């Protein structure tokens, strides 16, 4: 990174100007190179694809503009439901995963049973495929007849997502909590903060910062797994695409819903990359001063 | 011929100009002590010399090669310079011996047996041979810093940069680290060191450079700098130290 010098009155020396010209030229050169190589790569892929014998049929089945337009309203409505489920699932995971992580880091003999339960829970739910959790919750809970009315499948789907992802996220958080140097805990306690305050004000903020890239990665992963609630009959984007497809076996609606999920994930993925790079930069400075 | 030459080096962070035209020449076998208040830019200057910090203007020459030229291979230049920082020096997951031989083996392509033989000789010289196979956390702070210095000189760098290598140490451990530096200086190693140890600077350095306000306010042999500084600010700065 380069900063503008503070002293505006001092013009850069000719040597510095020469270096800037050289760097700019290097920059332009690498942009041109990367554009060229991308273009060549894209053309090669495209030509290979178009020249395959079945391309016309595949294009008709998966990339048909007419189907795209006709499927749009339904798939998009389904996608809005995905977003709603995602919203509540994220909140649920944030709360439940933090609790699990805290329980797992509690020391002391009294907490032994709690720790065992939390450990068993994370072991179980990290091992279970999400689709099985979805079936168990989605079809098992209604089978218990706990309530008069039918529980909406989107609620059950959200619960299943929260149960599974909390197990993963709590492990990430726990790693973060344990990576905070013990001296910080001692320093906070010696200032008179209670155990809970220490955790909330000193430990957790540092822990979350340490593992933010990993957490963002889990978030991206959950964004797309929200599509799995379709197995419960929830009419989300994937299910809507399935319904559209059923009428004439054209798969364009699936491609459309897939695209929507990618578009949703992209900003988060870019943000994760940017944030990780920034953290790296900061750590480099920190270790040298 | 000077081994290191800085020519009007500028460096700002945001709107604060930390280095405002530093020119400095260091000859082979010379020991230069950088002194100055906290935040005066000593670490920034050392990082700039080691190309860890891109400079905004000026030139840096190492043995008549312009290392501030964007065309030079940064890693190649760094492998010719040894650096020891205040702390976090040794890699905790490697033994002392592996720490010391790492650069020889991985950067300079020396085979393990040869690298370990010369590393053990060096460690023996500084009394760390018994700890060669230990991990850094088994060593005292002073031993760790001495091992870090050994690691920095293991590849025979042209220049050794030391950044307040004793300021994280207990007072009783400072002596052993400084003794090692003194020995290196006597052997003819070229050293540029930032330090708050005025007695040590006076004792070991051939030249003392006082940084203030982003420029070299005064420089000269220690006898002059500590005995009869010309500048008022040098006098003030040194007075604050002798008060303690
Ligand atoms: N990466 C950075 N980003 C922004 N400002 C920085 C950065 N590194 C250093 N500075 C600023 O530059 C100035 C000089 O810092 P530097 O670490 O070089 O001082 P120093 O002389 O080594 O001080 P000390 O004796 O405390 O080690 C300080 O004001 C510091 O805040
Ligand atoms: Mg410093």
mmCIF file of C-alpha atoms in Angstrom, chain A residues 17-200:
data_model
loop_
_atom_site.group_PDB
_atom_site.id
_atom_site.type_symbol
_atom_site.label_atom_id
_atom_site.label_comp_id
_atom_site.label_asym_id
_atom_site.label_seq_id
_atom_site.Cartn_x
_atom_site.Cartn_y
_atom_site.Cartn_z
ATOM 1 C CA UNK A 17 9.003 9.271 -9.976
ATOM 2 C CA UNK A 18 10.934 6.779 -12.079
ATOM 3 C CA UNK A 19 10.057 4.007 -9.640
ATOM 4 C CA UNK A 20 6.394 4.980 -9.748
ATOM 5 C CA UNK A 21 6.408 4.878 -13.540
ATOM 6 C CA UNK A 22 8.048 1.467 -13.425
ATOM 7 C CA UNK A 23 5.508 0.155 -10.891
ATOM 8 C CA UNK A 24 2.608 1.530 -12.886
ATOM 9 C CA UNK A 25 3.963 -0.104 -16.023
ATOM 10 C CA UNK A 26 4.353 -3.392 -14.133
ATOM 11 C CA UNK A 27 0.769 -3.039 -12.912
ATOM 12 C CA UNK A 28 -0.583 -2.388 -16.394
ATOM 13 C CA UNK A 29 1.477 -5.240 -17.777
ATOM 14 C CA UNK A 30 0.121 -7.739 -15.274
ATOM 15 C CA UNK A 31 -3.462 -6.574 -15.872
ATOM 16 C CA UNK A 32 -3.042 -7.037 -19.618
ATOM 17 C CA UNK A 33 -1.418 -10.431 -19.102
ATOM 18 C CA UNK A 34 -4.198 -11.657 -16.845
ATOM 19 C CA UNK A 35 -6.889 -10.348 -19.196
ATOM 20 C CA UNK A 36 -5.241 -12.060 -22.142
ATOM 21 C CA UNK A 37 -4.828 -15.388 -20.371
ATOM 22 C CA UNK A 38 -8.425 -15.253 -19.119
ATOM 23 C CA UNK A 39 -9.673 -14.544 -22.628
ATOM 24 C CA UNK A 40 -7.682 -17.400 -24.163
ATOM 25 C CA UNK A 41 -8.884 -19.770 -21.460
ATOM 26 C CA UNK A 42 -12.536 -18.737 -21.922
ATOM 27 C CA UNK A 43 -12.361 -19.094 -25.702
ATOM 28 C CA UNK A 44 -10.814 -22.558 -25.443
ATOM 29 C CA UNK A 45 -13.456 -23.732 -22.977
ATOM 30 C CA UNK A 46 -16.241 -22.243 -25.054
ATOM 31 C CA UNK A 47 -15.052 -23.774 -28.331
ATOM 32 C CA UNK A 48 -14.615 -27.186 -26.707
ATOM 33 C CA UNK A 49 -18.100 -27.021 -25.237
ATOM 34 C CA UNK A 50 -19.849 -25.803 -28.370
ATOM 35 C CA UNK A 51 -18.171 -28.440 -30.505
ATOM 36 C CA UNK A 52 -19.318 -31.358 -28.369
ATOM 37 C CA UNK A 53 -21.871 -33.477 -30.241
ATOM 38 C CA UNK A 54 -24.653 -33.029 -27.679
ATOM 39 C CA UNK A 55 -24.219 -29.298 -27.057
ATOM 40 C CA UNK A 56 -27.410 -28.223 -28.865
ATOM 41 C CA UNK A 57 -29.549 -30.570 -26.785
ATOM 42 C CA UNK A 58 -27.836 -29.590 -23.533
ATOM 43 C CA UNK A 59 -28.235 -25.926 -24.299
ATOM 44 C CA UNK A 60 -31.916 -26.492 -24.996
ATOM 45 C CA UNK A 61 -32.431 -28.408 -21.743
ATOM 46 C CA UNK A 62 -30.367 -26.326 -19.324
ATOM 47 C CA UNK A 63 -30.038 -22.852 -20.781
ATOM 48 C CA UNK A 64 -33.328 -22.064 -22.471
ATOM 49 C CA UNK A 65 -34.236 -18.340 -22.238
ATOM 50 C CA UNK A 66 -37.980 -18.979 -22.582
ATOM 51 C CA UNK A 67 -38.002 -21.341 -19.595
ATOM 52 C CA UNK A 68 -35.866 -18.932 -17.685
ATOM 53 C CA UNK A 69 -38.448 -16.205 -17.996
ATOM 54 C CA UNK A 70 -41.442 -18.386 -17.264
ATOM 55 C CA UNK A 71 -39.820 -19.969 -14.174
ATOM 56 C CA UNK A 72 -38.593 -16.672 -12.741
ATOM 57 C CA UNK A 73 -41.633 -15.625 -10.602
ATOM 58 C CA UNK A 74 -41.995 -18.930 -8.833
ATOM 59 C CA UNK A 75 -38.287 -19.575 -8.331
ATOM 60 C CA UNK A 76 -37.727 -16.060 -7.097
ATOM 61 C CA UNK A 77 -40.626 -16.321 -4.604
ATOM 62 C CA UNK A 78 -39.045 -19.540 -3.368
ATOM 63 C CA UNK A 79 -35.700 -17.808 -3.070
ATOM 64 C CA UNK A 80 -37.226 -15.122 -0.844
ATOM 65 C CA UNK A 81 -38.330 -17.914 1.489
ATOM 66 C CA UNK A 82 -34.717 -19.216 1.466
ATOM 67 C CA UNK A 83 -33.581 -15.794 2.559
ATOM 68 C CA UNK A 84 -36.072 -15.735 5.417
ATOM 69 C CA UNK A 85 -34.978 -19.166 6.608
ATOM 70 C CA UNK A 86 -31.348 -18.072 6.350
ATOM 71 C CA UNK A 87 -32.051 -14.980 8.439
ATOM 72 C CA UNK A 88 -33.582 -16.887 11.345
ATOM 73 C CA UNK A 89 -31.085 -19.745 11.076
ATOM 74 C CA UNK A 90 -28.152 -17.321 11.374
ATOM 75 C CA UNK A 91 -29.583 -15.802 14.538
ATOM 76 C CA UNK A 92 -30.298 -19.253 15.966
ATOM 77 C CA UNK A 93 -26.799 -20.503 15.177
ATOM 78 C CA UNK A 94 -25.160 -17.396 16.661
ATOM 79 C CA UNK A 95 -26.912 -17.908 19.992
ATOM 80 C CA UNK A 96 -26.823 -21.682 20.242
ATOM 81 C CA UNK A 97 -23.239 -22.048 18.987
ATOM 82 C CA UNK A 98 -21.959 -19.435 21.464
ATOM 83 C CA UNK A 99 -23.655 -21.259 24.322
ATOM 84 C CA UNK A 100 -22.185 -24.582 23.232
ATOM 85 C CA UNK A 101 -18.719 -23.097 22.860
ATOM 86 C CA UNK A 102 -18.857 -21.452 26.268
ATOM 87 C CA UNK A 103 -20.069 -24.632 27.930
ATOM 88 C CA UNK A 104 -17.250 -26.586 26.315
ATOM 89 C CA UNK A 105 -14.630 -24.173 27.622
ATOM 90 C CA UNK A 106 -15.951 -24.120 31.205
ATOM 91 C CA UNK A 107 -13.408 -25.480 33.632
ATOM 92 C CA UNK A 108 -14.188 -27.088 36.965
ATOM 93 C CA UNK A 109 -15.595 -30.403 38.076
ATOM 94 C CA UNK A 110 -19.164 -29.154 38.626
ATOM 95 C CA UNK A 111 -19.565 -28.504 34.942
ATOM 96 C CA UNK A 112 -18.445 -31.981 33.969
ATOM 97 C CA UNK A 113 -21.927 -33.259 32.960
ATOM 98 C CA UNK A 114 -22.633 -30.094 30.951
ATOM 99 C CA UNK A 115 -19.309 -30.411 29.181
ATOM 100 C CA UNK A 116 -19.983 -34.045 28.357
ATOM 101 C CA UNK A 117 -23.408 -33.236 26.952
ATOM 102 C CA UNK A 118 -22.060 -30.387 24.843
ATOM 103 C CA UNK A 119 -19.184 -32.523 23.593
ATOM 104 C CA UNK A 120 -21.487 -35.428 22.732
ATOM 105 C CA UNK A 121 -23.814 -33.009 20.972
ATOM 106 C CA UNK A 122 -21.134 -31.501 18.753
ATOM 107 C CA UNK A 123 -19.699 -34.925 17.979
ATOM 108 C CA UNK A 124 -23.114 -36.234 16.986
ATOM 109 C CA UNK A 125 -24.252 -33.316 14.870
ATOM 110 C CA UNK A 126 -20.953 -32.805 13.126
ATOM 111 C CA UNK A 127 -21.046 -36.436 12.116
ATOM 112 C CA UNK A 128 -24.678 -36.607 10.965
ATOM 113 C CA UNK A 129 -25.348 -35.645 7.355
ATOM 114 C CA UNK A 130 -27.574 -32.571 7.269
ATOM 115 C CA UNK A 131 -30.125 -34.302 5.069
ATOM 116 C CA UNK A 132 -30.680 -36.980 7.734
ATOM 117 C CA UNK A 133 -31.127 -34.329 10.430
ATOM 118 C CA UNK A 134 -33.660 -32.669 8.132
ATOM 119 C CA UNK A 135 -35.620 -35.903 7.752
ATOM 120 C CA UNK A 136 -35.452 -36.719 11.458
ATOM 121 C CA UNK A 137 -36.636 -33.262 12.525
ATOM 122 C CA UNK A 138 -38.944 -32.604 9.590
ATOM 123 C CA UNK A 139 -40.836 -35.852 9.804
ATOM 124 C CA UNK A 140 -40.041 -36.989 13.347
ATOM 125 C CA UNK A 141 -41.185 -33.931 15.308
ATOM 126 C CA UNK A 142 -44.639 -33.710 13.642
ATOM 127 C CA UNK A 143 -44.985 -37.428 14.353
ATOM 128 C CA UNK A 144 -44.837 -36.684 18.083
ATOM 129 C CA UNK A 145 -48.102 -34.686 17.789
ATOM 130 C CA UNK A 146 -46.881 -32.095 20.283
ATOM 131 C CA UNK A 147 -49.174 -29.384 18.956
ATOM 132 C CA UNK A 148 -52.721 -29.214 17.660
ATOM 133 C CA UNK A 149 -51.749 -27.513 14.439
ATOM 134 C CA UNK A 150 -49.211 -28.687 11.925
ATOM 135 C CA UNK A 151 -45.792 -27.083 12.479
ATOM 136 C CA UNK A 152 -44.806 -25.449 9.160
ATOM 137 C CA UNK A 153 -41.998 -27.414 7.466
ATOM 138 C CA UNK A 154 -39.952 -24.248 6.948
ATOM 139 C CA UNK A 155 -39.765 -23.836 10.738
ATOM 140 C CA UNK A 156 -38.640 -27.434 11.177
ATOM 141 C CA UNK A 157 -36.121 -26.995 8.394
ATOM 142 C CA UNK A 158 -34.732 -23.924 10.127
ATOM 143 C CA UNK A 159 -34.427 -25.881 13.372
ATOM 144 C CA UNK A 160 -32.524 -28.666 11.626
ATOM 145 C CA UNK A 161 -30.139 -26.156 10.077
ATOM 146 C CA UNK A 162 -29.552 -24.495 13.438
ATOM 147 C CA UNK A 163 -28.901 -27.839 15.139
ATOM 148 C CA UNK A 164 -26.334 -28.925 12.572
ATOM 149 C CA UNK A 165 -24.543 -25.646 11.957
ATOM 150 C CA UNK A 166 -24.343 -24.779 15.652
ATOM 151 C CA UNK A 167 -22.202 -27.866 16.134
ATOM 152 C CA UNK A 168 -19.709 -26.688 13.494
ATOM 153 C CA UNK A 169 -19.713 -23.038 14.478
ATOM 154 C CA UNK A 170 -19.311 -23.825 18.178
ATOM 155 C CA UNK A 171 -16.135 -25.750 17.410
ATOM 156 C CA UNK A 172 -14.751 -22.794 15.458
ATOM 157 C CA UNK A 173 -15.641 -20.439 18.312
ATOM 158 C CA UNK A 174 -14.089 -22.751 20.860
ATOM 159 C CA UNK A 175 -10.847 -22.806 18.906
ATOM 160 C CA UNK A 176 -10.964 -19.010 18.963
ATOM 161 C CA UNK A 177 -11.613 -18.828 22.694
ATOM 162 C CA UNK A 178 -8.714 -21.162 23.399
ATOM 163 C CA UNK A 179 -6.437 -19.151 21.122
ATOM 164 C CA UNK A 180 -6.842 -16.048 23.301
ATOM 165 C CA UNK A 181 -3.798 -15.903 25.513
ATOM 166 C CA UNK A 182 -4.540 -17.019 29.101
ATOM 167 C CA UNK A 183 -2.882 -13.873 30.445
ATOM 168 C CA UNK A 184 -5.857 -11.872 29.128
ATOM 169 C CA UNK A 185 -8.224 -13.900 31.245
ATOM 170 C CA UNK A 186 -6.038 -13.385 34.284
ATOM 171 C CA UNK A 187 -5.616 -9.681 33.558
ATOM 172 C CA UNK A 188 -9.383 -9.218 33.241
ATOM 173 C CA UNK A 189 -10.100 -11.157 36.420
ATOM 174 C CA UNK A 190 -7.468 -9.181 38.301
ATOM 175 C CA UNK A 191 -9.273 -5.991 37.254
ATOM 176 C CA UNK A 192 -12.283 -7.328 39.150
ATOM 177 C CA UNK A 193 -14.373 -8.466 36.187
ATOM 178 C CA UNK A 194 -16.544 -11.513 36.855
ATOM 179 C CA UNK A 195 -16.106 -14.695 34.879
ATOM 180 C CA UNK A 196 -19.099 -13.831 32.692
ATOM 181 C CA UNK A 197 -17.909 -10.276 32.122
ATOM 182 C CA UNK A 198 -14.428 -11.508 31.272
ATOM 183 C CA UNK A 199 -15.885 -13.845 28.713
ATOM 184 C CA UNK A 200 -18.242 -11.282 27.205
#
